[in-house]
mmCIF file of C-alpha atoms and ligand atoms in Angstrom:
data_model
loop_
_atom_site.group_PDB
_atom_site.id
_atom_site.type_symbol
_atom_site.label_atom_id
_atom_site.label_comp_id
_atom_site.label_asym_id
_atom_site.label_seq_id
_atom_site.Cartn_x
_atom_site.Cartn_y
_atom_site.Cartn_z
ATOM 1 C CA MET A 954 10.899 22.248 15.625
ATOM 2 C CA LYS A 955 8.833 24.772 13.587
ATOM 3 C CA ASN A 956 7.477 27.684 15.652
ATOM 4 C CA ASN A 957 8.645 25.768 18.708
ATOM 5 C CA LYS A 958 5.775 23.388 18.120
ATOM 6 C CA PHE A 959 6.149 19.621 18.118
ATOM 7 C CA THR A 960 6.194 18.503 14.463
ATOM 8 C CA VAL A 961 4.869 15.148 13.349
ATOM 9 C CA GLY A 962 5.351 13.622 9.889
ATOM 10 C CA VAL A 963 2.938 11.156 8.361
ATOM 11 C CA LEU A 964 3.451 8.748 5.469
ATOM 12 C CA THR A 965 1.764 5.798 3.791
ATOM 13 C CA SER A 966 3.879 2.925 2.522
ATOM 14 C CA GLY A 967 3.559 -0.427 0.732
ATOM 15 C CA GLY A 968 0.338 -1.515 -0.968
ATOM 16 C CA ASP A 969 -2.407 1.060 -0.532
ATOM 17 C CA ALA A 970 -5.469 0.085 1.483
ATOM 18 C CA PRO A 971 -8.923 1.696 1.706
ATOM 19 C CA GLY A 972 -9.062 3.775 4.887
ATOM 20 C CA MET A 973 -5.496 5.097 4.645
ATOM 21 C CA ASN A 974 -6.906 8.542 3.866
ATOM 22 C CA ALA A 975 -9.199 8.366 6.894
ATOM 23 C CA ALA A 976 -6.132 7.553 9.003
ATOM 24 C CA ILE A 977 -4.139 10.479 7.537
ATOM 25 C CA ARG A 978 -7.057 12.802 8.250
ATOM 26 C CA ALA A 979 -7.316 11.582 11.847
ATOM 27 C CA VAL A 980 -3.571 11.996 12.445
ATOM 28 C CA VAL A 981 -3.554 15.517 10.990
ATOM 29 C CA ARG A 982 -6.605 16.789 12.800
ATOM 30 C CA THR A 983 -5.699 15.228 16.164
ATOM 31 C CA ALA A 984 -2.181 16.642 15.877
ATOM 32 C CA LEU A 985 -3.576 20.116 15.113
ATOM 33 C CA ALA A 986 -5.943 19.816 18.078
ATOM 34 C CA ASN A 987 -2.857 19.162 20.207
ATOM 35 C CA ASN A 988 -1.068 22.232 18.891
ATOM 36 C CA MET A 989 1.377 20.308 16.685
ATOM 37 C CA ASN A 990 2.615 20.976 13.147
ATOM 38 C CA VAL A 991 2.043 18.217 10.577
ATOM 39 C CA ILE A 992 4.198 17.368 7.576
ATOM 40 C CA GLY A 993 2.891 15.008 4.879
ATOM 41 C CA VAL A 994 5.611 12.794 3.390
ATOM 42 C CA LYS A 995 4.956 11.844 -0.271
ATOM 43 C CA HIS A 996 5.595 8.391 -1.794
ATOM 44 C CA GLY A 997 6.255 6.608 1.505
ATOM 45 C CA TYR A 998 9.860 6.042 2.581
ATOM 46 C CA GLU A 999 11.044 7.159 -0.910
ATOM 47 C CA GLY A 1000 9.782 10.640 -0.094
ATOM 48 C CA LEU A 1001 11.397 10.526 3.341
ATOM 49 C CA ILE A 1002 14.782 9.929 1.679
ATOM 50 C CA LYS A 1003 14.201 12.651 -0.921
ATOM 51 C CA GLY A 1004 12.659 15.163 1.480
ATOM 52 C CA ASP A 1005 9.452 15.232 -0.550
ATOM 53 C CA PHE A 1006 7.419 16.999 2.133
ATOM 54 C CA ASP A 1007 4.278 19.175 2.269
ATOM 55 C CA ASP A 1008 2.860 21.002 5.263
ATOM 56 C CA LEU A 1009 -0.625 19.738 6.067
ATOM 57 C CA ASP A 1010 -3.434 21.678 7.697
ATOM 58 C CA ALA A 1011 -7.049 20.862 8.496
ATOM 59 C CA ARG A 1012 -8.190 21.771 4.950
ATOM 60 C CA SER A 1013 -5.483 19.649 3.283
ATOM 61 C CA VAL A 1014 -7.313 16.579 4.536
ATOM 62 C CA GLY A 1015 -10.848 17.797 3.772
ATOM 63 C CA GLY A 1016 -13.003 15.554 1.566
ATOM 64 C CA ILE A 1017 -10.722 12.513 1.805
ATOM 65 C CA LEU A 1018 -12.410 10.418 4.507
ATOM 66 C CA GLN A 1019 -14.492 8.526 1.954
ATOM 67 C CA ARG A 1020 -11.779 8.157 -0.702
ATOM 68 C CA GLY A 1021 -9.822 4.976 -1.381
ATOM 69 C CA GLY A 1022 -6.073 5.033 -2.093
ATOM 70 C CA THR A 1023 -3.818 7.510 -0.344
ATOM 71 C CA ILE A 1024 -3.489 11.250 -1.007
ATOM 72 C CA LEU A 1025 0.132 11.017 0.185
ATOM 73 C CA LEU A 1026 0.943 8.412 -2.494
ATOM 74 C CA THR A 1027 2.844 5.262 -1.649
ATOM 75 C CA SER A 1028 5.743 3.077 -2.738
ATOM 76 C CA ARG A 1029 7.779 0.048 -1.764
ATOM 77 C CA SER A 1030 11.229 1.565 -1.212
ATOM 78 C CA LYS A 1031 14.245 -0.670 -1.797
ATOM 79 C CA GLU A 1032 16.616 2.172 -0.916
ATOM 80 C CA PHE A 1033 15.108 2.548 2.539
ATOM 81 C CA MET A 1034 15.850 -1.096 3.316
ATOM 82 C CA GLU A 1035 19.563 -0.208 3.293
ATOM 83 C CA SER A 1036 21.098 1.637 6.233
ATOM 84 C CA ALA A 1037 22.418 4.383 3.905
ATOM 85 C CA GLY A 1038 18.824 5.116 2.853
ATOM 86 C CA GLN A 1039 17.687 5.206 6.465
ATOM 87 C CA ARG A 1040 20.512 7.594 7.422
ATOM 88 C CA GLU A 1041 19.537 9.916 4.564
ATOM 89 C CA ALA A 1042 15.881 9.782 5.635
ATOM 90 C CA ILE A 1043 16.824 10.713 9.216
ATOM 91 C CA ARG A 1044 18.936 13.594 7.887
ATOM 92 C CA LYS A 1045 15.942 14.901 5.881
ATOM 93 C CA MET A 1046 13.672 14.538 8.914
ATOM 94 C CA ASN A 1047 16.079 16.535 11.076
ATOM 95 C CA GLU A 1048 16.433 19.225 8.389
ATOM 96 C CA ALA A 1049 12.642 19.600 8.273
ATOM 97 C CA GLY A 1050 12.411 19.704 12.082
ATOM 98 C CA MET A 1051 10.342 16.538 12.234
ATOM 99 C CA ASP A 1052 10.117 15.308 15.830
ATOM 100 C CA ALA A 1053 8.118 12.147 15.190
ATOM 101 C CA LEU A 1054 6.736 10.063 12.351
ATOM 102 C CA VAL A 1055 3.485 8.137 11.864
ATOM 103 C CA VAL A 1056 3.828 5.266 9.374
ATOM 104 C CA ILE A 1057 0.668 3.769 7.879
ATOM 105 C CA GLY A 1058 1.318 0.502 6.040
ATOM 106 C CA GLY A 1059 1.822 -3.239 6.069
ATOM 107 C CA GLU A 1060 4.406 -5.663 7.416
ATOM 108 C CA GLY A 1061 7.324 -4.242 5.408
ATOM 109 C CA SER A 1062 6.407 -0.714 6.454
ATOM 110 C CA MET A 1063 6.409 -1.745 10.123
ATOM 111 C CA ASN A 1064 9.896 -3.173 9.561
ATOM 112 C CA GLY A 1065 11.001 0.236 8.295
ATOM 113 C CA ALA A 1066 9.288 1.950 11.230
ATOM 114 C CA ASN A 1067 11.131 -0.317 13.656
ATOM 115 C CA ALA A 1068 14.455 0.406 11.942
ATOM 116 C CA LEU A 1069 13.901 4.153 12.478
ATOM 117 C CA SER A 1070 12.764 3.593 16.040
ATOM 118 C CA LYS A 1071 15.969 1.677 16.805
ATOM 119 C CA GLN A 1072 17.907 4.721 15.595
ATOM 120 C CA GLY A 1073 16.189 6.984 18.101
ATOM 121 C CA ILE A 1074 13.331 8.338 15.972
ATOM 122 C CA LYS A 1075 9.926 8.603 17.632
ATOM 123 C CA VAL A 1076 7.725 6.419 15.434
ATOM 124 C CA ILE A 1077 4.170 5.145 15.642
ATOM 125 C CA GLY A 1078 2.919 2.506 13.192
ATOM 126 C CA LEU A 1079 -0.652 2.077 11.967
ATOM 127 C CA PRO A 1080 -1.423 -1.302 10.344
ATOM 128 C CA GLY A 1081 -2.801 -0.794 6.832
ATOM 129 C CA SER A 1082 -3.080 -3.799 4.509
ATOM 130 C CA ILE A 1083 -5.916 -5.563 2.753
ATOM 131 C CA ASP A 1084 -4.181 -8.905 3.434
ATOM 132 C CA ASN A 1085 -4.571 -8.673 7.236
ATOM 133 C CA ASP A 1086 -1.214 -10.339 7.654
ATOM 134 C CA ILE A 1087 0.238 -8.058 10.324
ATOM 135 C CA TRP A 1088 0.914 -9.540 13.765
ATOM 136 C CA GLY A 1089 -0.454 -7.612 16.740
ATOM 137 C CA THR A 1090 -3.819 -6.441 15.448
ATOM 138 C CA ASN A 1091 -7.035 -8.372 14.939
ATOM 139 C CA LEU A 1092 -7.721 -6.337 11.843
ATOM 140 C CA ALA A 1093 -5.699 -3.985 9.659
ATOM 141 C CA ILE A 1094 -7.069 -0.872 7.975
ATOM 142 C CA GLY A 1095 -8.457 -1.815 4.531
ATOM 143 C CA THR A 1096 -9.184 -5.490 5.114
ATOM 144 C CA ASP A 1097 -12.889 -5.021 5.796
ATOM 145 C CA THR A 1098 -13.402 -3.017 2.596
ATOM 146 C CA ALA A 1099 -11.474 -5.589 0.550
ATOM 147 C CA MET A 1100 -13.624 -8.374 1.997
ATOM 148 C CA ASN A 1101 -16.753 -6.473 1.007
ATOM 149 C CA THR A 1102 -15.389 -5.895 -2.510
ATOM 150 C CA ILE A 1103 -14.648 -9.605 -2.877
ATOM 151 C CA MET A 1104 -18.050 -10.537 -1.462
ATOM 152 C CA GLU A 1105 -19.881 -8.332 -3.973
ATOM 153 C CA ALA A 1106 -17.874 -9.806 -6.844
ATOM 154 C CA VAL A 1107 -18.414 -13.414 -5.740
ATOM 155 C CA ASP A 1108 -22.162 -12.829 -5.250
ATOM 156 C CA LYS A 1109 -22.354 -11.583 -8.834
ATOM 157 C CA LEU A 1110 -20.281 -14.458 -10.150
ATOM 158 C CA ARG A 1111 -22.507 -16.929 -8.306
ATOM 159 C CA ASP A 1112 -25.574 -15.557 -10.116
ATOM 160 C CA THR A 1113 -24.101 -16.357 -13.494
ATOM 161 C CA ALA A 1114 -22.454 -19.580 -12.253
ATOM 162 C CA SER A 1115 -25.830 -20.941 -11.091
ATOM 163 C CA SER A 1116 -27.600 -19.881 -14.261
ATOM 164 C CA HIS A 1117 -25.143 -21.825 -16.405
ATOM 165 C CA GLN A 1118 -24.377 -24.596 -13.906
ATOM 166 C CA ARG A 1119 -20.707 -23.760 -13.843
ATOM 167 C CA ALA A 1120 -17.743 -24.040 -11.541
ATOM 168 C CA PHE A 1121 -16.008 -20.722 -10.937
ATOM 169 C CA LEU A 1122 -12.409 -20.398 -9.797
ATOM 170 C CA ILE A 1123 -11.999 -17.009 -8.172
ATOM 171 C CA GLU A 1124 -8.569 -15.717 -7.190
ATOM 172 C CA THR A 1125 -8.272 -13.277 -4.295
ATOM 173 C CA MET A 1126 -5.184 -11.349 -3.175
ATOM 174 C CA GLY A 1127 -3.083 -12.596 -0.298
ATOM 175 C CA ARG A 1128 0.528 -13.225 -1.172
ATOM 176 C CA ASN A 1129 1.372 -14.956 2.091
ATOM 177 C CA SER A 1130 -1.946 -15.110 3.856
ATOM 178 C CA GLY A 1131 -5.220 -16.914 3.261
ATOM 179 C CA TYR A 1132 -7.192 -14.511 5.470
ATOM 180 C CA LEU A 1133 -9.146 -12.824 2.657
ATOM 181 C CA ALA A 1134 -9.884 -16.152 0.962
ATOM 182 C CA VAL A 1135 -11.075 -17.927 4.100
ATOM 183 C CA MET A 1136 -13.222 -15.115 5.456
ATOM 184 C CA THR A 1137 -14.852 -14.381 2.118
ATOM 185 C CA GLY A 1138 -15.193 -18.129 1.555
ATOM 186 C CA ILE A 1139 -17.417 -18.237 4.636
ATOM 187 C CA ALA A 1140 -19.222 -15.002 3.788
ATOM 188 C CA CYS A 1141 -19.929 -16.143 0.215
ATOM 189 C CA GLY A 1142 -20.586 -19.847 0.831
ATOM 190 C CA ALA A 1143 -17.684 -21.098 -1.283
ATOM 191 C CA GLU A 1144 -17.521 -24.843 -1.971
ATOM 192 C CA MET A 1145 -13.756 -24.823 -1.432
ATOM 193 C CA VAL A 1146 -11.078 -22.409 -0.248
ATOM 194 C CA LEU A 1147 -7.389 -22.735 -1.143
ATOM 195 C CA ILE A 1148 -4.853 -20.905 1.005
ATOM 196 C CA PRO A 1149 -1.053 -20.674 1.270
ATOM 197 C CA GLU A 1150 -1.162 -22.162 4.774
ATOM 198 C CA VAL A 1151 -2.683 -25.507 3.655
ATOM 199 C CA PRO A 1152 -1.173 -27.603 0.851
ATOM 200 C CA CYS A 1153 -3.609 -28.816 -1.788
ATOM 201 C CA THR A 1154 -3.494 -30.629 -5.135
ATOM 202 C CA ALA A 1155 -5.410 -29.888 -8.318
ATOM 203 C CA GLU A 1156 -6.885 -33.404 -8.043
ATOM 204 C CA GLU A 1157 -8.487 -32.477 -4.700
ATOM 205 C CA VAL A 1158 -10.086 -29.455 -6.330
ATOM 206 C CA VAL A 1159 -11.397 -31.576 -9.221
ATOM 207 C CA THR A 1160 -12.899 -34.013 -6.690
ATOM 208 C CA ALA A 1161 -14.520 -31.182 -4.714
ATOM 209 C CA VAL A 1162 -16.105 -29.782 -7.876
ATOM 210 C CA GLU A 1163 -17.330 -33.217 -8.938
ATOM 211 C CA ASN A 1164 -18.797 -33.866 -5.469
ATOM 212 C CA ALA A 1165 -20.596 -30.519 -5.494
ATOM 213 C CA TYR A 1166 -22.194 -31.514 -8.805
ATOM 214 C CA LYS A 1167 -23.196 -34.930 -7.455
ATOM 215 C CA ARG A 1168 -24.769 -33.317 -4.372
ATOM 216 C CA GLY A 1169 -27.072 -31.426 -6.712
ATOM 217 C CA LYS A 1170 -25.463 -27.995 -6.391
ATOM 218 C CA THR A 1171 -26.158 -25.588 -9.215
ATOM 219 C CA HIS A 1172 -22.637 -24.163 -9.064
ATOM 220 C CA ALA A 1173 -19.246 -24.658 -7.441
ATOM 221 C CA ILE A 1174 -17.381 -21.621 -6.145
ATOM 222 C CA ILE A 1175 -13.691 -22.213 -5.462
ATOM 223 C CA ILE A 1176 -11.813 -19.331 -3.858
ATOM 224 C CA ASN A 1177 -8.069 -19.505 -4.437
ATOM 225 C CA ALA A 1178 -5.767 -17.179 -2.504
ATOM 226 C CA GLU A 1179 -3.037 -15.688 -4.702
ATOM 227 C CA GLY A 1180 -0.316 -17.289 -2.562
ATOM 228 C CA SER A 1181 -1.731 -20.821 -2.472
ATOM 229 C CA ALA A 1182 0.250 -23.739 -3.890
ATOM 230 C CA LEU A 1183 -1.871 -23.807 -7.063
ATOM 231 C CA ARG A 1184 -2.131 -21.258 -9.854
ATOM 232 C CA THR A 1185 -5.732 -20.548 -10.788
ATOM 233 C CA THR A 1186 -5.016 -21.082 -14.489
ATOM 234 C CA ASP A 1187 -3.457 -24.495 -13.755
ATOM 235 C CA ILE A 1188 -6.491 -25.657 -11.778
ATOM 236 C CA ALA A 1189 -8.847 -24.460 -14.514
ATOM 237 C CA ALA A 1190 -6.895 -26.491 -17.071
ATOM 238 C CA LYS A 1191 -7.395 -29.631 -14.960
ATOM 239 C CA ILE A 1192 -11.188 -29.385 -14.641
ATOM 240 C CA ASP A 1193 -12.942 -31.161 -17.482
ATOM 241 C CA GLU A 1194 -16.725 -30.865 -17.808
ATOM 242 C CA LYS A 1195 -16.926 -34.488 -18.969
ATOM 243 C CA ASP A 1196 -15.494 -35.629 -15.613
ATOM 244 C CA VAL A 1197 -17.040 -33.208 -13.135
ATOM 245 C CA GLY A 1198 -20.392 -32.192 -14.612
ATOM 246 C CA PHE A 1199 -19.774 -28.447 -14.499
ATOM 247 C CA SER A 1200 -18.083 -26.370 -17.153
ATOM 248 C CA THR A 1201 -15.507 -24.018 -15.671
ATOM 249 C CA ARG A 1202 -14.667 -20.334 -15.782
ATOM 250 C CA MET A 1203 -12.163 -18.335 -13.791
ATOM 251 C CA THR A 1204 -11.897 -14.768 -12.545
ATOM 252 C CA ILE A 1205 -8.799 -13.169 -11.082
ATOM 253 C CA LEU A 1206 -10.057 -10.268 -8.997
ATOM 254 C CA GLY A 1207 -6.665 -8.514 -8.882
ATOM 255 C CA HIS A 1208 -6.161 -4.916 -7.845
ATOM 256 C CA ILE A 1209 -9.862 -4.100 -7.815
ATOM 257 C CA GLN A 1210 -9.641 -5.508 -4.260
ATOM 258 C CA ARG A 1211 -7.336 -2.682 -3.202
ATOM 259 C CA GLY A 1212 -9.440 0.219 -4.419
ATOM 260 C CA GLY A 1213 -12.754 1.786 -3.604
ATOM 261 C CA SER A 1214 -14.390 3.827 -0.919
ATOM 262 C CA PRO A 1215 -13.610 2.474 2.581
ATOM 263 C CA SER A 1216 -16.392 0.714 4.477
ATOM 264 C CA ALA A 1217 -17.871 2.310 7.600
ATOM 265 C CA TYR A 1218 -15.826 -0.176 9.643
ATOM 266 C CA ASP A 1219 -12.543 0.843 7.982
ATOM 267 C CA ARG A 1220 -13.299 4.559 8.318
ATOM 268 C CA LEU A 1221 -13.919 4.071 12.036
ATOM 269 C CA LEU A 1222 -10.908 1.805 12.599
ATOM 270 C CA ALA A 1223 -8.608 4.184 10.708
ATOM 271 C CA SER A 1224 -9.971 7.222 12.560
ATOM 272 C CA ARG A 1225 -9.591 5.536 15.959
ATOM 273 C CA MET A 1226 -6.051 4.404 15.181
ATOM 274 C CA GLY A 1227 -5.062 7.831 13.818
ATOM 275 C CA VAL A 1228 -6.317 9.537 16.974
ATOM 276 C CA LYS A 1229 -4.562 6.969 19.187
ATOM 277 C CA ALA A 1230 -1.270 7.419 17.330
ATOM 278 C CA VAL A 1231 -1.144 11.131 18.159
ATOM 279 C CA GLU A 1232 -2.362 10.520 21.705
ATOM 280 C CA ALA A 1233 0.562 8.125 22.145
ATOM 281 C CA LEU A 1234 3.021 10.852 21.094
ATOM 282 C CA VAL A 1235 1.371 13.320 23.483
ATOM 283 C CA GLU A 1236 1.869 10.783 26.287
ATOM 284 C CA GLY A 1237 5.499 10.215 25.277
ATOM 285 C CA ILE A 1238 4.834 6.723 23.897
ATOM 286 C CA HIS A 1239 6.574 5.651 20.672
ATOM 287 C CA GLY A 1240 8.190 2.635 19.017
ATOM 288 C CA VAL A 1241 4.760 1.007 18.917
ATOM 289 C CA MET A 1242 1.998 0.068 16.475
ATOM 290 C CA THR A 1243 -1.673 0.604 17.185
ATOM 291 C CA GLY A 1244 -3.405 -2.770 17.333
ATOM 292 C CA LEU A 1245 -7.060 -3.704 17.576
ATOM 293 C CA LYS A 1246 -7.463 -6.014 20.587
ATOM 294 C CA GLY A 1247 -10.987 -6.977 21.530
ATOM 295 C CA LYS A 1248 -12.913 -3.716 21.224
ATOM 296 C CA GLY A 1249 -10.015 -1.443 22.141
ATOM 297 C CA ILE A 1250 -6.886 -0.084 20.496
ATOM 298 C CA ASP A 1251 -3.646 -1.135 22.230
ATOM 299 C CA PHE A 1252 -0.025 -0.154 21.668
ATOM 300 C CA ILE A 1253 2.110 -3.085 20.512
ATOM 301 C CA PRO A 1254 5.932 -2.716 20.478
ATOM 302 C CA LEU A 1255 7.153 -2.540 16.870
ATOM 303 C CA ALA A 1256 9.940 -4.991 17.753
ATOM 304 C CA ASP A 1257 7.251 -7.574 18.642
ATOM 305 C CA VAL A 1258 5.207 -6.810 15.517
ATOM 306 C CA ILE A 1259 8.112 -7.532 13.197
ATOM 307 C CA SER A 1260 9.487 -10.555 15.048
ATOM 308 C CA ASN A 1261 6.184 -12.451 15.020
ATOM 309 C CA LYS A 1262 4.301 -13.937 12.079
ATOM 310 C CA ARG A 1263 0.552 -13.643 12.067
ATOM 311 C CA LYS A 1264 -1.069 -17.056 11.681
ATOM 312 C CA ILE A 1265 -4.446 -17.757 10.214
ATOM 313 C CA ASN A 1266 -7.105 -18.975 12.660
ATOM 314 C CA MET A 1267 -7.662 -22.515 11.371
ATOM 315 C CA GLU A 1268 -11.066 -22.598 13.097
ATOM 316 C CA TYR A 1269 -12.338 -20.395 10.284
ATOM 317 C CA TYR A 1270 -10.767 -22.606 7.629
ATOM 318 C CA HIS A 1271 -12.571 -25.642 9.060
ATOM 319 C CA MET A 1272 -15.792 -23.645 9.392
ATOM 320 C CA ALA A 1273 -15.644 -22.800 5.675
ATOM 321 C CA LYS A 1274 -15.315 -26.533 4.940
ATOM 322 C CA VAL A 1275 -18.219 -27.597 7.171
ATOM 323 C CA LEU A 1276 -20.532 -24.950 5.785
ATOM 324 C CA ALA A 1277 -19.771 -25.959 2.188
ATOM 325 C CA ARG A 1278 -21.806 -29.176 2.376
HETATM 326 O O1 F6P B 312 -1.012 -5.034 -0.395
HETATM 327 C C1 F6P B 312 -0.830 -6.394 -0.366
HETATM 328 C C2 F6P B 312 -1.013 -6.933 -1.736
HETATM 329 O O2 F6P B 312 -2.253 -6.499 -2.213
HETATM 330 C C3 F6P B 312 -0.872 -8.437 -1.872
HETATM 331 O O3 F6P B 312 -2.032 -9.157 -1.566
HETATM 332 C C4 F6P B 312 -0.469 -8.575 -3.304
HETATM 333 O O4 F6P B 312 0.238 -9.757 -3.487
HETATM 334 C C5 F6P B 312 0.402 -7.393 -3.508
HETATM 335 O O5 F6P B 312 -0.037 -6.415 -2.609
HETATM 336 C C6 F6P B 312 0.409 -6.836 -4.907
HETATM 337 O O6 F6P B 312 1.332 -5.814 -4.969
HETATM 338 P P1 F6P B 312 1.549 -4.871 -6.217
HETATM 339 O O7 F6P B 312 0.458 -3.857 -6.199
HETATM 340 O O8 F6P B 312 2.872 -4.272 -5.990
HETATM 341 O O9 F6P B 312 1.464 -5.733 -7.429
#
C-alpha cells in the first residue's frame, strides 16, 4: 500500500476495442477522486507477470477519451494461462503494493480475472470486445463503434455494388459469434447474413444471390461472419455471373473494425463501467464484471461470466431475413 492509500492496478487484455481508453480514464479519475493510487499495467497480463508498471495520475489519461486502441497496450498472454504465470503476476502485484486490479478485455481476459479472484486477489472485470460475445452484459465496450465502422463500409460498398449491379461478399469479424454480422446485416439491409451459429452451404448463398437478381434488386449484399462455416473466398469462387445475374466482388473488412475513435455510446458505456468498477471496490465488492442490464450497470460474478456462453438472439437473425425481401 503506497502512502497508506489503497492502490488499484488497471490493464487491458486481448483484442483491443474502441472505448478501452475511455474506460482507463474513468477508472483512473474515479480512483483518484476516492483517494486511491493507480498503477497502469502495460501489455495486459504479460506486463503483470513482468512487473511492467507505471504510476498513473489525472494528466496521464488526458486527451485519450476520443482515441481508439489502448494507451496501456494489450496482448494475449499464454504464460498467464499457466498457474506459474499467475503466481508470478501475484508476486509482482504484491511487490508493487497493488491492492486490487481492474481488467478490461474479452472472454479470455475475464477467465484470467476469475483465476486471480479465486486466488484471493480483488478483481473487477470490464467487458471490452468488438465481438460482443461476453456473457453477462447486453453490450461490451467497443461493439457499437465496430458496428458503425462496418455500417459505413457496407454503405459505401452498396453504392458501387448498385452502380455495377454486383453481388458483394463482405466479411466481418466474429470468430465465434455472429453478433456483428447479424446486427449490421439489419442496419445495412443485407440480402443474406452468414453466422457461426447457423450452418449454411455455398449453394444456399448462390440461390439467395440469384433470387435477389430475379426480384429486381440492383445489388446483393452478403455479410459473412469470420467464424461462419464458409470462407468468403470459397463462396466467391462458387458464384458465377452466368448463373446468378450479378458479377461478384468480395471485401474482407479485417482489423479496420477494431480501430477508430469510439462512438458516443462506447465513450459513455466505458465511462459508466469504469466509474462503477471503482465504486465496487470502495463498497468492498470484487470478483465481478460490470454488465449492462437494461439501462443500468450491474455486477455479475466472474465465475458466472466464464461458465456461461453468450448466445445470439435468433430473433434478430430472423428479422434480418424477413427484411431482406
Ligand atoms: O477481438 C476479437 C477479434 O477481433 C475477433 O473477432 C478476431 O477473430 C480476432 O480478434 C482477431 O485477433 P488478432 O488481432 O489476434 O488477429
